[in-house]
C-alpha cells in the first residue's frame, strides 16, 4: 500500500535559529502580519522578531489578540488587520494557538467565506507564505496542515485542513522555551507525547511516521521530566523542541486516534487547555486502545526501556501504559475534578461530547473498533 508523507519545506533549528533565518524573511514578502499573543509581547518575544525585520527593512503589522484557544472571532479580527495593512505574508509566534491562528487567517485571505464554511472540507486555494516559530515544545503545529478553531456560536472545535496550510518554514529555536513555566512545559509536552503514541498506534501509521514516532517517544520520556523540573536545562529544552516537531510530523501523516477525538469536546465545552485534556484522558483511552495493538504499544515499551525482549507483547504493552501513567502523574496533571469541572455539568453533556468525538473521525483511527457507547463509558470512567 502506498502512503503520502509531507513536512515543512524548510526547518531551521537550534540555538540562534531565529537569527539564522534572515534569508527566509527576506524571501517571504514585503510586509508581514505577526500573529501572536499578549504574553509573547510582554516577555519580549515579539520584539525579537521585529528587531530582525527592522534590520532587514521589512514592514510588519502585529496582531496579538489570540487569547487561549483560538475562535472564529479572533481569526476574523486577524484577517481584517492583514487586509487593512496590505500584508503579503504571515509569521506565527507562540504556542499552538497563534500558529493555528496564523494558518486560519492565511486560509481566509485566499479562500472566500468564513471559518465554519470549511469544517470537514479540504482548503485548496494557495495561501500567502507562512513562517512558524513555536515558543513551546508541544503542539507540533509548525509541521501540520491542520488548524483547530472554535466555532463560538456552536461551541465546537473545528478541524480545518489542507496541504496548503503547511507552513513554508519552521524555525525551531529552543531558547524561546527556556522561560516557559512548569505548566507551559507539562501540557504541551504531554500533547507531543500523545501525538507520537497515537500516530504510532493509528491505523494510518506508515514506516516513515514510525521512525519519527519512536524517536519522539524516547526523547519525551527521557527529557520532559528534566525540562519540567529544571526549566533552564538547555539540552532537555532542545530535545523537547525537536520531539514536538517530530510528533507534529507524525500526526500530519498518520493522524490521531481516540485521545484527541475525546479531548477536543472537553476543551470546547470546559475550556481545558488542549495538552492537559489529552493528558487527563491518556490512561483511560490508551488503556482501551491497548488490546487492539498490543504489539505496537509493546514496541514503545521496549523503546523506552520499561520492557525488554523477554516480555510478551501484552505484558510489555501494559508496562508502557504504566509508564504513561507515571509521567502524567510526575507532571502533576490534574483530574477533571481538580481542574474545577462540576461532575453533574460534565455528565449532562456526555452524549454531546461522545457524538462530537465520533463525528471528528479520530477515534475510528484506533486499532480497535470503537463505538459511541464505549466513548461515553470512557468519559464516565474519568470520575
Short mmCIF file of C-alpha atoms in Angstrom, two decimals:
data_model
loop_
_atom_site.label_atom_id
_atom_site.label_comp_id
_atom_site.label_asym_id
_atom_site.label_seq_id
_atom_site.Cartn_x
_atom_site.Cartn_y
_atom_site.Cartn_z
CA UNK A 1 0.00 0.00 0.00
CA UNK A 2 1.40 3.41 -0.93
CA UNK A 3 1.47 6.32 1.52
CA UNK A 4 1.91 10.06 1.37
CA UNK A 5 4.41 11.92 3.60
CA UNK A 6 4.59 15.70 3.94
CA UNK A 7 6.58 18.10 6.13
CA UNK A 8 7.55 21.80 6.07
CA UNK A 9 9.72 22.80 3.09
CA UNK A 10 12.43 24.11 5.39
CA UNK A 11 13.29 23.60 9.07
CA UNK A 12 15.87 25.79 10.81
CA UNK A 13 16.68 24.52 14.28
CA UNK A 14 18.97 25.03 17.27
CA UNK A 15 20.07 27.93 19.46
CA UNK A 16 20.06 31.12 17.39
CA UNK A 17 17.85 29.62 14.68
CA UNK A 18 15.87 32.86 14.55
CA UNK A 19 18.98 34.89 13.68
CA UNK A 20 19.95 32.32 11.07
CA UNK A 21 16.61 32.73 9.30
CA UNK A 22 17.19 36.18 7.84
CA UNK A 23 17.19 34.91 4.25
CA UNK A 24 13.85 33.26 4.89
CA UNK A 25 12.28 36.55 5.99
CA UNK A 26 13.81 38.40 3.01
CA UNK A 27 12.30 35.96 0.52
CA UNK A 28 8.88 35.75 2.17
CA UNK A 29 7.47 39.13 1.20
CA UNK A 30 7.36 42.90 1.78
CA UNK A 31 5.07 43.16 4.80
CA UNK A 32 4.40 40.60 7.50
CA UNK A 33 1.43 40.05 9.77
CA UNK A 34 2.89 38.79 13.03
CA UNK A 35 0.25 36.63 14.73
CA UNK A 36 0.93 36.13 18.44
CA UNK A 37 -0.45 36.64 21.94
CA UNK A 38 -0.22 39.42 24.53
CA UNK A 39 2.12 37.39 26.77
CA UNK A 40 4.56 36.92 23.89
CA UNK A 41 4.60 40.70 23.50
CA UNK A 42 5.06 41.28 27.26
CA UNK A 43 8.01 38.87 27.62
CA UNK A 44 9.79 40.40 24.62
CA UNK A 45 9.46 37.52 22.16
CA UNK A 46 7.62 39.60 19.56
CA UNK A 47 10.41 42.19 19.83
CA UNK A 48 13.00 39.52 18.96
CA UNK A 49 11.21 39.03 15.64
CA UNK A 50 10.52 42.72 14.90
CA UNK A 51 14.19 43.56 15.59
CA UNK A 52 15.23 41.26 12.75
CA UNK A 53 12.50 42.58 10.44
CA UNK A 54 13.64 46.17 11.23
CA UNK A 55 17.25 45.23 10.39
CA UNK A 56 16.07 43.82 7.07
CA UNK A 57 13.77 46.81 6.38
CA UNK A 58 10.74 44.52 6.14
CA UNK A 59 7.49 46.16 7.21
CA UNK A 60 5.07 44.44 9.60
CA UNK A 61 1.78 44.70 11.45
CA UNK A 62 1.25 42.97 14.79
CA UNK A 63 -1.90 41.08 15.82
CA UNK A 64 -1.80 39.79 19.39
CA UNK A 65 -5.50 39.23 20.12
CA UNK A 66 -5.07 35.45 20.33
CA UNK A 67 -6.07 34.53 23.88
CA UNK A 68 -6.42 30.90 24.92
CA UNK A 69 -7.67 28.55 22.24
CA UNK A 70 -8.46 30.46 19.02
CA UNK A 71 -12.03 31.21 17.94
CA UNK A 72 -13.52 32.20 14.59
CA UNK A 73 -13.97 35.73 16.00
CA UNK A 74 -10.22 36.10 16.67
CA UNK A 75 -9.48 34.84 13.14
CA UNK A 76 -11.84 37.39 11.55
CA UNK A 77 -10.04 40.10 13.57
CA UNK A 78 -6.66 38.99 12.26
CA UNK A 79 -7.91 38.82 8.68
CA UNK A 80 -9.15 42.41 8.96
CA UNK A 81 -5.70 43.62 10.10
CA UNK A 82 -3.96 41.60 7.34
CA UNK A 83 -6.13 43.23 4.66
CA UNK A 84 -6.15 46.76 6.08
CA UNK A 85 -2.36 46.73 6.47
CA UNK A 86 -1.78 45.23 2.99
CA UNK A 87 0.36 42.38 4.31
CA UNK A 88 1.65 39.72 1.94
CA UNK A 89 3.00 37.02 4.32
CA UNK A 90 2.48 35.79 7.88
CA UNK A 91 4.67 34.94 10.86
CA UNK A 92 3.12 32.87 13.67
CA UNK A 93 4.91 33.17 17.02
CA UNK A 94 3.89 31.35 20.19
CA UNK A 95 2.29 28.07 21.22
CA UNK A 96 -0.21 26.11 19.18
CA UNK A 97 -2.90 28.80 19.35
CA UNK A 98 -1.03 31.58 17.47
CA UNK A 99 0.37 29.08 14.97
CA UNK A 100 -3.09 27.62 14.31
CA UNK A 101 -4.48 31.15 14.07
CA UNK A 102 -1.85 32.16 11.52
CA UNK A 103 -2.92 29.23 9.30
CA UNK A 104 -6.61 30.05 9.63
CA UNK A 105 -6.04 33.74 8.82
CA UNK A 106 -3.89 32.76 5.81
CA UNK A 107 -6.63 30.41 4.62
CA UNK A 108 -9.27 33.18 4.63
CA UNK A 109 -7.00 35.57 2.69
CA UNK A 110 -7.43 33.45 -0.44
CA UNK A 111 -10.43 31.23 0.33
CA UNK A 112 -13.75 33.13 0.44
CA UNK A 113 -16.30 32.94 3.25
CA UNK A 114 -15.95 32.31 6.96
CA UNK A 115 -14.15 29.67 9.03
CA UNK A 116 -17.23 27.44 9.74
CA UNK A 117 -17.77 27.12 5.96
CA UNK A 118 -14.67 24.95 5.77
CA UNK A 119 -15.40 22.44 8.50
CA UNK A 120 -14.88 18.96 7.05
CA UNK A 121 -13.69 20.32 3.70
CA UNK A 122 -10.18 20.46 2.28
CA UNK A 123 -8.89 24.03 1.87
CA UNK A 124 -7.40 24.21 -1.62
CA UNK A 125 -6.55 27.77 -2.74
CA UNK A 126 -2.86 28.59 -2.29
CA UNK A 127 -2.30 30.79 0.79
CA UNK A 128 0.31 33.51 1.41
CA UNK A 129 3.76 32.38 2.68
CA UNK A 130 3.79 31.33 6.37
CA UNK A 131 6.69 31.15 8.82
CA UNK A 132 6.01 29.26 12.06
CA UNK A 133 8.07 29.99 15.18
CA UNK A 134 6.94 27.79 18.09
CA UNK A 135 7.81 29.04 21.59
CA UNK A 136 6.54 25.89 23.35
CA UNK A 137 7.57 22.29 22.82
CA UNK A 138 4.26 20.64 22.19
CA UNK A 139 1.59 21.08 19.59
CA UNK A 140 3.77 20.47 16.53
CA UNK A 141 1.53 22.93 14.65
CA UNK A 142 4.64 24.09 12.79
CA UNK A 143 4.67 20.73 10.99
CA UNK A 144 0.98 20.06 10.28
CA UNK A 145 -1.56 21.10 7.70
CA UNK A 146 -4.35 21.29 10.27
CA UNK A 147 -5.68 24.10 12.37
CA UNK A 148 -8.22 23.80 15.18
CA UNK A 149 -10.53 26.77 15.66
CA UNK A 150 -13.53 27.01 17.99
CA UNK A 151 -16.90 27.90 16.45
CA UNK A 152 -18.00 30.43 19.06
CA UNK A 153 -21.72 30.02 18.24
CA UNK A 154 -21.90 26.22 18.29
CA UNK A 155 -19.23 25.60 20.96
CA UNK A 156 -17.41 23.02 18.88
CA UNK A 157 -13.77 22.79 17.89
CA UNK A 158 -13.50 22.71 14.11
CA UNK A 159 -10.66 20.86 12.46
CA UNK A 160 -9.70 22.67 9.24
CA UNK A 161 -7.21 21.10 6.90
CA UNK A 162 -5.48 21.17 3.55
CA UNK A 163 -1.92 20.72 2.25
CA UNK A 164 -1.80 24.49 1.60
CA UNK A 165 -1.90 25.06 5.39
CA UNK A 166 1.55 23.51 5.92
CA UNK A 167 3.91 26.34 7.00
CA UNK A 168 6.64 27.01 4.44
CA UNK A 169 9.29 27.35 7.12
CA UNK A 170 9.51 26.13 10.73
CA UNK A 171 12.03 27.93 12.93
CA UNK A 172 12.73 25.71 15.94
CA UNK A 173 14.72 27.91 18.35
CA UNK A 174 14.54 26.14 21.72
CA UNK A 175 15.84 29.22 23.55
CA UNK A 176 12.27 30.56 23.35
CA UNK A 177 11.19 27.73 25.67
CA UNK A 178 13.76 28.41 28.40
CA UNK A 179 11.41 30.87 30.10
CA UNK A 180 8.33 28.60 29.91
CA UNK A 181 6.82 28.00 33.37
CA UNK A 182 6.11 24.43 34.52
CA UNK A 183 2.50 24.47 33.28
CA UNK A 184 3.63 25.57 29.79
CA UNK A 185 6.21 22.77 29.80
CA UNK A 186 3.92 19.98 31.04
CA UNK A 187 0.72 20.31 28.98
CA UNK A 188 2.37 20.89 25.56
CA UNK A 189 4.97 18.21 26.31
CA UNK A 190 2.26 15.67 27.09
CA UNK A 191 0.42 16.81 23.96
CA UNK A 192 3.51 15.93 21.90
CA UNK A 193 3.73 12.57 23.68
CA UNK A 194 0.08 11.89 22.81
CA UNK A 195 0.78 12.77 19.16
CA UNK A 196 3.69 10.35 18.95
CA UNK A 197 1.88 7.47 20.69
CA UNK A 198 -1.37 7.93 18.77
CA UNK A 199 0.48 8.28 15.47
CA UNK A 200 2.36 5.04 16.12
CA UNK A 201 -0.79 3.13 17.10
CA UNK A 202 -3.02 4.59 14.37
CA UNK A 203 -4.50 2.59 11.50
CA UNK A 204 -2.82 5.17 9.25
CA UNK A 205 0.68 4.63 10.65
CA UNK A 206 3.38 4.15 7.98
CA UNK A 207 7.08 3.25 8.02
CA UNK A 208 8.32 6.85 7.91
CA UNK A 209 5.98 8.07 10.64
CA UNK A 210 7.01 5.09 12.78
CA UNK A 211 10.62 6.30 12.69
CA UNK A 212 9.67 9.79 13.86
CA UNK A 213 7.16 8.49 16.43
CA UNK A 214 9.55 6.14 18.22
CA UNK A 215 12.24 8.82 18.26
CA UNK A 216 9.82 11.38 19.76
CA UNK A 217 8.53 8.96 22.43
CA UNK A 218 12.09 8.15 23.52
CA UNK A 219 13.09 11.82 23.68
CA UNK A 220 9.98 12.83 25.61
CA UNK A 221 10.21 10.11 28.26
CA UNK A 222 13.87 10.99 28.81
CA UNK A 223 13.80 14.78 28.62
CA UNK A 224 10.31 16.06 29.52
CA UNK A 225 10.67 15.35 33.26
CA UNK A 226 14.09 17.08 33.20
CA UNK A 227 12.69 20.16 31.40
CA UNK A 228 9.76 20.21 33.83
CA UNK A 229 11.95 20.07 36.94
CA UNK A 230 14.73 22.30 35.62
CA UNK A 231 13.47 24.73 33.00
CA UNK A 232 16.95 26.14 32.36
CA UNK A 233 18.37 22.78 31.20
CA UNK A 234 19.25 23.60 27.60
CA UNK A 235 19.79 20.03 26.45
CA UNK A 236 16.34 18.99 27.70
CA UNK A 237 14.72 22.06 26.10
CA UNK A 238 16.37 21.42 22.74
CA UNK A 239 15.46 17.71 22.79
CA UNK A 240 11.83 18.56 23.63
CA UNK A 241 11.63 21.16 20.83
CA UNK A 242 12.78 18.51 18.36
CA UNK A 243 10.46 15.86 19.81
CA UNK A 244 7.47 18.20 19.39
CA UNK A 245 8.45 18.80 15.76
CA UNK A 246 8.85 15.04 15.15
CA UNK A 247 5.48 14.31 16.77
CA UNK A 248 3.86 17.03 14.63
CA UNK A 249 5.26 15.40 11.50
CA UNK A 250 3.83 12.09 12.74
CA UNK A 251 0.23 13.23 13.21
CA UNK A 252 0.28 15.20 9.99
CA UNK A 253 0.89 11.95 8.14
CA UNK A 254 -0.68 9.20 10.27
CA UNK A 255 -3.37 11.18 12.11
CA UNK A 256 -4.50 10.95 15.76
CA UNK A 257 -6.83 8.43 17.42
CA UNK A 258 -9.20 8.20 20.36
CA UNK A 259 -7.43 10.52 22.84
CA UNK A 260 -7.62 13.54 20.54
CA UNK A 261 -11.13 12.69 19.40
CA UNK A 262 -12.35 12.72 23.00
CA UNK A 263 -10.15 15.60 24.10
CA UNK A 264 -11.47 18.26 21.73
CA UNK A 265 -15.05 18.27 23.13
CA UNK A 266 -13.73 18.64 26.70
CA UNK A 267 -11.66 21.59 25.52
CA UNK A 268 -14.55 23.17 23.66
CA UNK A 269 -17.09 22.89 26.49
CA UNK A 270 -14.93 23.23 29.61
CA UNK A 271 -12.01 25.30 28.31
CA UNK A 272 -9.37 22.84 29.48
CA UNK A 273 -6.05 23.51 27.69
CA UNK A 274 -5.64 21.01 24.86
CA UNK A 275 -2.48 19.28 26.09
CA UNK A 276 -3.91 18.96 29.58
CA UNK A 277 -7.19 17.39 28.44
CA UNK A 278 -5.14 14.88 26.40
CA UNK A 279 -3.11 14.03 29.50
CA UNK A 280 -6.29 13.60 31.58
CA UNK A 281 -7.55 11.07 29.03
CA UNK A 282 -4.41 9.09 28.28
CA UNK A 283 -4.75 6.35 30.88
CA UNK A 284 -8.40 5.51 30.08
CA UNK A 285 -8.21 5.99 26.30
CA UNK A 286 -4.91 4.22 25.69
CA UNK A 287 -5.93 1.50 28.16
CA UNK A 288 -8.93 0.96 25.88
CA UNK A 289 -6.81 1.02 22.71
CA UNK A 290 -4.22 -1.40 24.11
CA UNK A 291 -5.93 -4.68 23.23
CA UNK A 292 -6.21 -3.72 19.57
CA UNK A 293 -2.48 -3.08 19.27
CA UNK A 294 -0.50 -4.92 21.94
CA UNK A 295 2.43 -5.30 19.54
CA UNK A 296 2.61 -1.55 18.78
CA UNK A 297 2.37 -0.48 22.43
CA UNK A 298 4.91 -3.20 23.28
CA UNK A 299 7.37 -1.70 20.76
CA UNK A 300 7.15 1.63 22.58
CA UNK A 301 7.58 -0.04 25.98
CA UNK A 302 10.76 -1.69 24.76
CA UNK A 303 11.97 1.51 23.07
CA UNK A 304 11.92 3.45 26.35
CA UNK A 305 13.35 0.55 28.31
CA UNK A 306 10.45 -0.27 30.65
CA UNK A 307 10.03 -3.63 28.90
CA UNK A 308 12.52 -5.92 27.22
CA UNK A 309 12.71 -8.68 24.64
CA UNK A 310 11.75 -11.37 27.16
CA UNK A 311 8.36 -9.72 27.81
CA UNK A 312 5.34 -10.97 25.85
CA UNK A 313 3.69 -8.17 23.85
CA UNK A 314 0.73 -7.90 26.23
CA UNK A 315 2.99 -7.55 29.28
CA UNK A 316 5.29 -5.08 27.51
CA UNK A 317 2.28 -3.01 26.40
CA UNK A 318 0.93 -2.92 29.96
CA UNK A 319 4.33 -1.81 31.26
CA UNK A 320 4.27 1.02 28.73
CA UNK A 321 0.78 2.05 29.88
CA UNK A 322 2.12 2.17 33.47
CA UNK A 323 4.98 4.39 32.28
CA UNK A 324 2.44 6.76 30.69
CA UNK A 325 0.51 6.92 33.97
CA UNK A 326 3.79 7.62 35.74
CA UNK A 327 4.83 10.57 33.58
CA UNK A 328 1.31 12.07 33.64
CA UNK A 329 1.44 11.97 37.45
CA UNK A 330 5.02 13.23 37.66
CA UNK A 331 3.99 16.30 35.66
CA UNK A 332 1.18 16.97 38.16
CA UNK A 333 -1.70 16.65 35.70
CA UNK A 334 -4.98 17.47 37.48
CA UNK A 335 -8.09 15.30 37.23
CA UNK A 336 -11.27 16.85 35.85
CA UNK A 337 -12.46 17.43 39.43
CA UNK A 338 -9.16 19.01 40.49
CA UNK A 339 -9.36 21.28 37.45
CA UNK A 340 -12.67 22.55 38.84
CA UNK A 341 -15.15 20.88 36.50
CA UNK A 342 -18.53 20.11 38.02
CA UNK A 343 -19.35 16.39 37.73
CA UNK A 344 -23.07 16.98 37.13
CA UNK A 345 -22.40 19.52 34.38
CA UNK A 346 -19.94 17.10 32.79
CA UNK A 347 -22.35 14.15 32.87
CA UNK A 348 -25.09 16.32 31.34
CA UNK A 349 -23.05 16.80 28.15
CA UNK A 350 -21.51 13.31 27.80
CA UNK A 351 -23.92 12.45 24.96
CA UNK A 352 -22.96 15.59 23.03
CA UNK A 353 -19.25 15.06 23.68
CA UNK A 354 -19.39 11.43 22.55
CA UNK A 355 -21.25 12.42 19.38
CA UNK A 356 -18.75 15.23 18.62
CA UNK A 357 -15.80 12.91 19.34
CA UNK A 358 -17.05 10.24 16.92
CA UNK A 359 -18.05 12.89 14.40
CA UNK A 360 -14.43 14.12 14.28
CA UNK A 361 -13.37 10.78 12.79
CA UNK A 362 -10.28 10.48 15.02
CA UNK A 363 -11.47 7.61 17.29
CA UNK A 364 -12.01 5.47 14.18
CA UNK A 365 -8.23 5.51 13.53
CA UNK A 366 -7.70 3.49 16.73
CA UNK A 367 -6.58 -0.10 16.06
CA UNK A 368 -9.64 -1.34 17.93
CA UNK A 369 -13.27 -0.89 16.91
CA UNK A 370 -14.81 1.88 18.98
CA UNK A 371 -18.50 2.76 19.41
CA UNK A 372 -20.19 5.91 20.65
CA UNK A 373 -21.38 3.96 23.70
CA UNK A 374 -17.81 2.99 24.57
CA UNK A 375 -16.72 6.62 24.25
CA UNK A 376 -19.48 7.61 26.70
CA UNK A 377 -18.23 4.97 29.13
CA UNK A 378 -14.67 6.25 28.93
CA UNK A 379 -15.93 9.77 29.75
CA UNK A 380 -17.72 8.33 32.81
CA UNK A 381 -14.58 6.45 33.84
CA UNK A 382 -12.74 9.77 34.22
CA UNK A 383 -14.59 10.17 37.52
#
